[in-house]
Amino acid sequence: MMPIPRISRKHALAGCAGVLGVLALVAGEPNRGTGATVDVDRLAAIVQAEQDHVTALELAQWIRDWKPGLRVIDVRGADDFAAYHLPTAENFSVTQLTRARFRADETVVLYSEGGTHAAQGWFFLRAKGLERVFFLREGLYEWATQIVEPRLPDDASPQAKARWPEQAALSRYFGGSPRVGGTAQTVDDPTAALPRASHDDAGGELPRPASGEASASTAAVARIRARGC
Amino acid sequence: MTALPFFSPVAADGAAGLLAALGIGVAFGWSLERAGLGSARKLAAQFYLTDLAVFRVMFTAIVTAALGVFWLSWLGVLDLAQVYVPPTFLLPQAVGGIVFGAGMVAGGLCPGTGCVAAATGRKDGAAVVAGMLAGVFVFSEVFPLVRRFYERTPRGALTFPALLNLPYGVVLFALVALALGGFAGADRVERRARRLAAGGG
């Protein structure tokens, strides 16, 4: 019987390295996290055509009508989400968003306080290949002024007056307080009368409403207004 | 969810990163000392081809790390996207390599082995570490003057798979083959160099 040759430790380790090296040839690509390739020309065309976002009215209609496959994603912090969020919304931080899995047939709408983080999240999801993804144009700020407390000024444009019944109905559906009258500095878009501020970049803690003082949504709208105005 | 790396380069948890670096550094130093690389004679022998321990130790470290990174990532334990790849600046790094090489020839030690030599009480190691720290200090002080050169020829975070446009596994296989071939050849090179040295008197 042939004696079994004794294998030294260094040869055994070299053999292990060799086997792992050969297996690497057929193992495929390693997990590279959530790397993605972006067709920037296509994304630029989508942005140019304004097909990257939805308005608060469109989103409100989708939520009310239970649009199939709709997922509303709030990319603000957990505390802000707990204080107030849109109906049916889920809370994902931006870093969680890049690792989340969405089905191709789902329509994903992202929103943040003002819109910046949601727009950045939109880019990440598009880069990952998700097609049906949008962000709420001006974030919660637009939801507040268009759905929670919409106002039809006396000098509103005919287009604004024409869409008012639907807007007021949507507002009431979501527990809002549509108002008619007053003055506006614009005749077309009520939100244009409000100062545009960088809501996402607002720093510091804002005072929280006392319990029982106001409903959660009214308090949240007040906080948003406080930042925006 | 991946378990590694222990800390994220984009998250603000520097203490965890420093602790991990300390642990890895001590282990690396221990390995270098065990391989005898705390001696400048050992490093000098590398260049006379009479003792290729430096080549073996360093290439073993590279291959072990490369295999570990690939397979841990493949298994989903390590998130490659979180692993920092230092950016390449061709010209300044070439000049830096020459300066580094000149220092290594003069001192007989590289930074890692210099620390090991100093930690084991060798005076030449302490001198190399002192020179290294002095160099870091001087470079920091004159950095504004050399900054334009320092940032020339940027090539980004280059990796061999991206540079050669080859699958990661193919590059890894080539690296392992190169190492194993090199280890096999190192014995012959050493024997031949010793024979020549003996023959030459």
XYZ file of C-alpha atoms in Angstrom:
430
model
C 0.000 0.000 0.000
C 1.331 3.388 -1.022
C 2.104 5.748 1.893
C -0.031 8.896 1.962
C 2.258 11.885 1.324
C 2.298 14.356 4.214
C 1.138 17.801 3.141
C 2.846 20.732 4.821
C 0.787 23.583 6.265
C 2.017 26.076 3.696
C 1.080 23.770 0.854
C -2.350 23.202 2.377
C -2.913 26.969 2.656
C -1.659 27.496 -0.888
C -4.075 24.788 -2.034
C -6.974 26.528 -0.274
C -6.056 29.822 -1.922
C -5.837 28.117 -5.287
C -9.238 26.454 -4.908
C -10.877 29.726 -3.789
C -9.211 31.526 -6.704
C -10.497 28.982 -9.236
C -13.996 29.065 -7.727
C -13.961 32.874 -8.015
C -13.844 32.406 -11.795
C -17.327 30.905 -11.803
C -18.819 32.515 -8.696
C -20.079 35.601 -10.493
C -19.904 39.138 -9.206
C -19.670 39.729 -5.460
C -22.273 41.757 -3.629
C -21.439 45.350 -4.411
C -24.106 46.850 -2.190
C -26.599 48.855 -4.202
C -24.464 50.119 -7.023
C -26.334 51.302 -10.088
C -25.788 52.664 -13.569
C -27.546 55.818 -14.624
C -28.667 56.903 -18.076
C -28.319 60.595 -17.314
C -29.662 61.738 -20.700
C -32.875 59.810 -20.168
C -33.292 61.070 -16.621
C -32.639 64.634 -17.777
C -35.370 64.237 -20.431
C -37.802 62.966 -17.784
C -37.038 65.936 -15.534
C -37.323 68.349 -18.472
C -40.745 66.928 -19.340
C -41.777 67.278 -15.679
C -42.590 63.577 -15.514
C -40.569 63.183 -12.334
C -43.073 64.607 -9.872
C -46.753 64.729 -8.999
C -48.758 67.578 -7.531
C -50.484 67.363 -4.174
C -53.852 67.221 -5.980
C -52.770 64.271 -8.109
C -51.386 62.415 -5.112
C -54.526 63.123 -3.075
C -56.639 61.679 -5.894
C -54.444 58.578 -6.087
C -54.667 57.993 -2.347
C -58.436 58.612 -2.247
C -59.050 56.322 -5.223
C -56.799 53.555 -3.813
C -54.688 53.573 -6.950
C -53.492 49.971 -7.412
C -49.868 49.436 -6.439
C -49.475 52.914 -4.941
C -46.842 53.229 -2.212
C -46.417 56.590 -0.542
C -43.000 56.938 1.077
C -42.137 59.564 3.681
C -38.361 60.106 3.704
C -38.317 62.393 6.770
C -37.097 61.322 10.183
C -39.062 58.920 12.364
C -40.055 61.687 14.820
C -41.479 63.877 12.063
C -43.255 60.881 10.610
C -44.760 60.026 13.995
C -45.971 63.614 14.418
C -47.696 63.723 11.059
C -47.694 61.857 7.784
C -49.864 61.458 4.717
C -52.519 58.734 4.743
C -51.131 55.278 3.787
C -47.548 56.603 3.954
C -44.607 54.435 5.003
C -41.460 55.817 6.604
C -38.081 55.147 4.949
C -34.919 57.116 5.573
C -32.975 57.941 2.414
C -30.391 55.282 3.277
C -33.130 52.702 3.868
C -34.711 53.725 0.580
C -31.667 52.731 -1.452
C -31.833 49.237 -0.004
C -35.595 48.820 -0.096
C -37.164 46.469 -2.614
C -40.055 47.652 -4.756
C -41.932 45.655 -7.339
C -41.821 46.903 -10.917
C -45.609 47.289 -11.010
C -45.715 49.515 -7.935
C -46.089 53.282 -8.208
C -43.806 54.887 -5.645
C -44.374 58.483 -4.555
C -41.740 60.021 -2.298
C -42.243 63.094 -0.190
C -40.210 65.078 2.306
C -40.678 68.383 4.080
C -39.972 70.608 1.093
C -39.028 68.221 -1.676
C -35.232 68.122 -1.786
C -34.702 64.786 -0.076
C -37.607 63.256 -1.965
C -36.108 64.431 -5.270
C -32.772 62.919 -4.282
C -34.549 59.686 -3.344
C -36.275 59.765 -6.757
C -32.852 59.851 -8.418
C -31.618 56.902 -6.340
C -34.649 54.763 -7.193
C -34.503 55.682 -10.881
C -30.797 54.793 -10.856
C -31.759 51.404 -9.425
C -34.021 50.889 -12.412
C -37.428 51.628 -10.903
C -39.632 53.210 -13.584
C -42.831 54.233 -11.801
C -41.396 56.559 -9.199
C -42.334 60.178 -8.518
C -41.871 62.744 -5.786
C -44.378 65.210 -4.367
C -43.401 68.483 -6.046
C -43.065 70.746 -3.036
C -43.434 68.114 -0.384
C -45.572 68.518 2.706
C -45.555 72.248 2.139
C -47.635 71.769 -1.004
C -49.868 69.213 0.703
C -50.529 71.752 3.458
C -51.432 74.595 1.136
C -53.321 72.540 -1.447
C -55.088 69.858 0.577
C -55.093 70.659 4.298
C -55.829 74.371 4.060
C -56.539 75.244 0.432
C -57.806 78.719 -0.280
C -59.609 80.088 -3.355
C -58.912 83.814 -3.349
C -61.409 86.271 -4.767
C -59.065 87.102 -7.601
C -58.309 83.463 -8.496
C -57.797 82.535 -12.139
C -60.565 80.785 -14.086
C -58.475 77.599 -14.075
C -58.173 77.714 -10.304
C -61.921 78.336 -9.970
C -62.669 75.484 -12.349
C -60.684 72.964 -10.338
C -61.837 74.310 -6.965
C -64.836 71.986 -6.452
C -62.654 68.905 -6.889
C -59.906 70.433 -4.745
C -62.348 71.378 -1.980
C -63.906 67.898 -2.067
C -60.466 66.311 -1.795
C -59.585 68.630 1.065
C -62.741 67.700 2.984
C -62.119 64.002 2.258
C -58.756 64.306 4.022
C -60.210 66.372 6.890
C -58.965 69.687 5.554
C -60.523 73.147 5.721
C -61.051 74.626 2.263
C -61.663 78.368 2.354
C -63.020 80.819 -0.168
C -62.299 84.517 -0.255
C -59.528 86.726 0.954
C -56.770 88.087 -1.145
C -53.876 86.467 -2.840
C -50.809 87.912 -4.426
C -51.235 85.530 -7.301
C -54.196 84.649 -9.437
C -53.029 81.243 -10.587
C -51.252 79.185 -7.972
C -52.034 79.720 -4.283
C -48.671 78.303 -3.199
C -46.877 80.925 -5.247
C -48.031 83.533 -2.750
C -46.126 81.778 -0.008
C -42.424 82.325 0.510
C -40.238 79.598 -0.935
C -37.825 78.434 1.703
C -35.370 75.592 1.855
C -37.450 73.427 4.130
C -35.207 70.391 4.058
C -32.231 72.389 5.166
C -33.986 74.053 8.081
C -31.963 73.275 11.159
C -32.708 73.217 14.869
C -35.627 71.958 16.849
C -38.949 73.595 16.335
C -41.383 73.997 19.204
C -43.855 71.162 19.445
C -47.558 71.884 19.906
C -48.990 71.289 23.370
C -51.097 68.173 23.569
C -54.788 68.841 23.099
C -54.093 72.251 21.663
C -54.639 71.203 18.098
C -55.063 68.098 16.008
C -51.900 66.395 14.808
C -52.382 67.472 11.220
C -53.172 71.080 12.109
C -50.135 71.216 14.379
C -47.956 69.694 11.711
C -49.218 72.180 9.148
C -48.468 74.975 11.620
C -44.924 73.654 11.977
C -44.494 73.448 8.233
C -45.839 76.968 7.857
C -43.508 78.144 10.610
C -40.568 76.841 8.635
C -41.831 78.045 5.286
C -43.011 81.453 6.399
C -28.161 43.152 6.130
C -24.416 42.895 5.880
C -22.316 42.613 9.054
C -19.128 44.146 7.660
C -17.397 46.543 7.520
C -17.439 47.204 11.267
C -17.854 50.905 10.654
C -19.054 53.000 7.768
C -16.784 55.591 6.166
C -19.851 57.783 5.619
C -21.238 57.461 9.147
C -19.976 59.455 12.081
C -18.767 56.543 14.211
C -15.063 57.293 14.230
C -14.381 55.631 17.596
C -15.465 52.212 16.301
C -13.305 52.701 13.225
C -10.263 53.650 15.283
C -10.738 50.656 17.572
C -11.035 48.300 14.604
C -7.938 49.890 13.032
C -5.995 49.472 16.281
C -6.903 45.788 16.514
C -6.010 45.123 12.889
C -2.785 47.136 13.219
C -1.640 45.189 16.264
C -2.429 41.877 14.549
C -0.562 42.979 11.421
C 2.428 44.098 13.489
C 2.450 40.798 15.367
C 2.443 38.913 12.045
C 5.283 41.050 10.686
C 7.364 40.423 13.794
C 6.670 36.701 13.689
C 7.869 36.687 10.062
C 11.076 38.390 11.148
C 10.355 41.593 9.245
C 11.287 43.794 12.192
C 14.902 43.377 11.091
C 16.357 45.671 8.454
C 18.679 42.830 7.423
C 15.652 40.764 6.446
C 14.355 43.570 4.268
C 17.780 44.190 2.720
C 18.049 40.474 1.880
C 14.902 40.899 -0.189
C 16.747 43.192 -2.575
C 19.735 40.831 -2.805
C 17.228 38.025 -3.572
C 18.763 35.823 -0.840
C 15.635 35.871 1.378
C 12.245 36.635 -0.132
C 10.318 36.542 3.146
C 9.044 40.108 2.574
C 7.602 39.119 -0.778
C 5.987 36.019 0.726
C 4.501 37.805 3.733
C 3.206 40.822 1.820
C 1.800 38.805 -1.084
C 0.200 36.374 1.373
C -1.457 39.348 3.107
C -2.673 40.728 -0.243
C -4.063 37.387 -1.439
C -5.690 36.634 1.937
C -7.328 40.066 1.987
C -8.445 39.832 -1.651
C -9.953 36.361 -1.178
C -11.561 37.449 2.089
C -13.084 40.571 0.575
C -14.386 38.713 -2.472
C -15.904 35.728 -0.673
C -17.263 37.619 2.337
C -18.889 40.030 -0.085
C -20.162 37.157 -2.238
C -21.710 35.592 0.861
C -23.370 38.901 1.728
C -21.372 39.405 4.945
C -19.371 42.375 3.656
C -20.840 45.362 1.826
C -18.288 46.260 -0.847
C -19.976 49.590 -1.465
C -18.941 50.645 2.033
C -15.268 49.744 1.554
C -13.171 52.839 0.968
C -11.007 52.791 -2.130
C -8.347 55.532 -1.988
C -8.409 57.727 -5.095
C -5.550 57.524 -7.583
C -3.435 60.568 -8.529
C -0.897 59.168 -11.009
C 1.941 61.674 -11.047
C 2.050 62.716 -7.373
C 1.715 59.094 -6.267
C 4.578 58.074 -8.582
C 6.749 60.763 -7.002
C 5.538 59.665 -3.563
C 6.533 56.094 -4.428
C 10.073 57.217 -5.314
C 10.368 59.166 -2.049
C 9.007 56.164 -0.160
C 11.466 53.819 -1.897
C 14.390 56.120 -1.176
C 13.402 56.223 2.496
C 13.088 52.445 2.569
C 16.552 51.967 1.059
C 18.076 54.490 3.472
C 16.350 53.120 6.568
C 16.068 49.481 5.646
C 12.475 49.466 6.915
C 9.062 50.487 5.651
C 6.499 52.219 7.925
C 4.895 49.004 9.178
C 8.128 47.130 9.796
C 9.643 50.345 11.230
C 6.875 50.411 13.867
C 7.458 46.733 14.586
C 11.223 47.291 14.910
C 10.659 50.274 17.223
C 8.149 48.325 19.331
C 10.687 45.520 19.793
C 13.370 47.944 20.981
C 15.482 48.305 17.848
C 17.109 51.726 17.594
C 17.029 51.820 13.793
C 13.268 51.208 13.988
C 12.843 54.111 16.402
C 14.864 56.325 14.048
C 12.666 55.325 11.075
C 9.473 56.029 13.043
C 10.846 59.399 14.174
C 11.777 60.246 10.593
C 8.346 59.153 9.386
C 6.571 61.371 11.925
C 8.884 64.269 11.060
C 8.057 63.728 7.384
C 4.330 63.743 8.124
C 4.721 66.975 10.089
C 6.783 68.705 7.393
C 4.427 67.543 4.650
C 1.422 68.871 6.592
C 3.129 72.216 7.026
C 4.091 72.619 3.371
C 0.913 71.061 2.004
C -0.572 74.398 0.827
C 2.528 74.882 -1.319
C 2.366 71.428 -2.942
C -1.393 71.116 -3.061
C -1.683 71.880 -6.785
C 0.792 69.127 -7.599
C -0.787 66.786 -5.037
C -4.115 66.991 -6.880
C -2.758 66.580 -10.413
C -3.671 63.664 -12.727
C -6.665 62.440 -10.702
C -8.048 59.093 -11.863
C -10.675 58.483 -9.170
C -11.068 55.330 -7.102
C -9.496 52.849 -9.534
C -9.828 49.104 -9.121
C -8.320 46.453 -11.384
C -11.695 44.971 -12.430
C -12.894 48.436 -13.484
C -9.592 49.437 -15.073
C -9.204 46.231 -17.081
C -12.948 45.833 -17.653
C -12.742 42.253 -16.424
C -15.000 40.346 -14.027
C -13.898 40.553 -10.408
C -13.423 36.768 -10.227
C -11.045 36.710 -13.213
C -8.837 39.400 -11.669
C -8.856 37.535 -8.359
C -7.923 34.256 -10.038
C -5.040 35.988 -11.845
C -3.848 37.478 -8.555
C -3.937 34.087 -6.793
C -2.158 32.412 -9.728
C 0.489 35.131 -9.714
C 1.018 34.707 -5.964
C 1.225 30.909 -6.033
C 3.541 31.020 -9.040
C 5.620 33.658 -7.280
C 5.857 31.580 -4.087
C 6.995 28.566 -6.080
C 9.548 30.644 -7.950
C 10.807 32.383 -4.803
C 12.459 29.199 -3.504
C 14.423 28.781 -6.728
C 15.448 32.416 -6.799
C 16.721 32.196 -3.214
C 18.689 29.001 -3.849
C 20.261 30.461 -6.973
C 21.158 33.753 -5.254
C 22.741 31.906 -2.323
C 24.664 29.654 -4.680
C 25.958 32.682 -6.593
C 26.856 34.457 -3.354
C 28.706 31.388 -2.106
C 30.444 30.882 -5.454
C 31.430 34.524 -5.653
C 33.196 34.214 -2.354
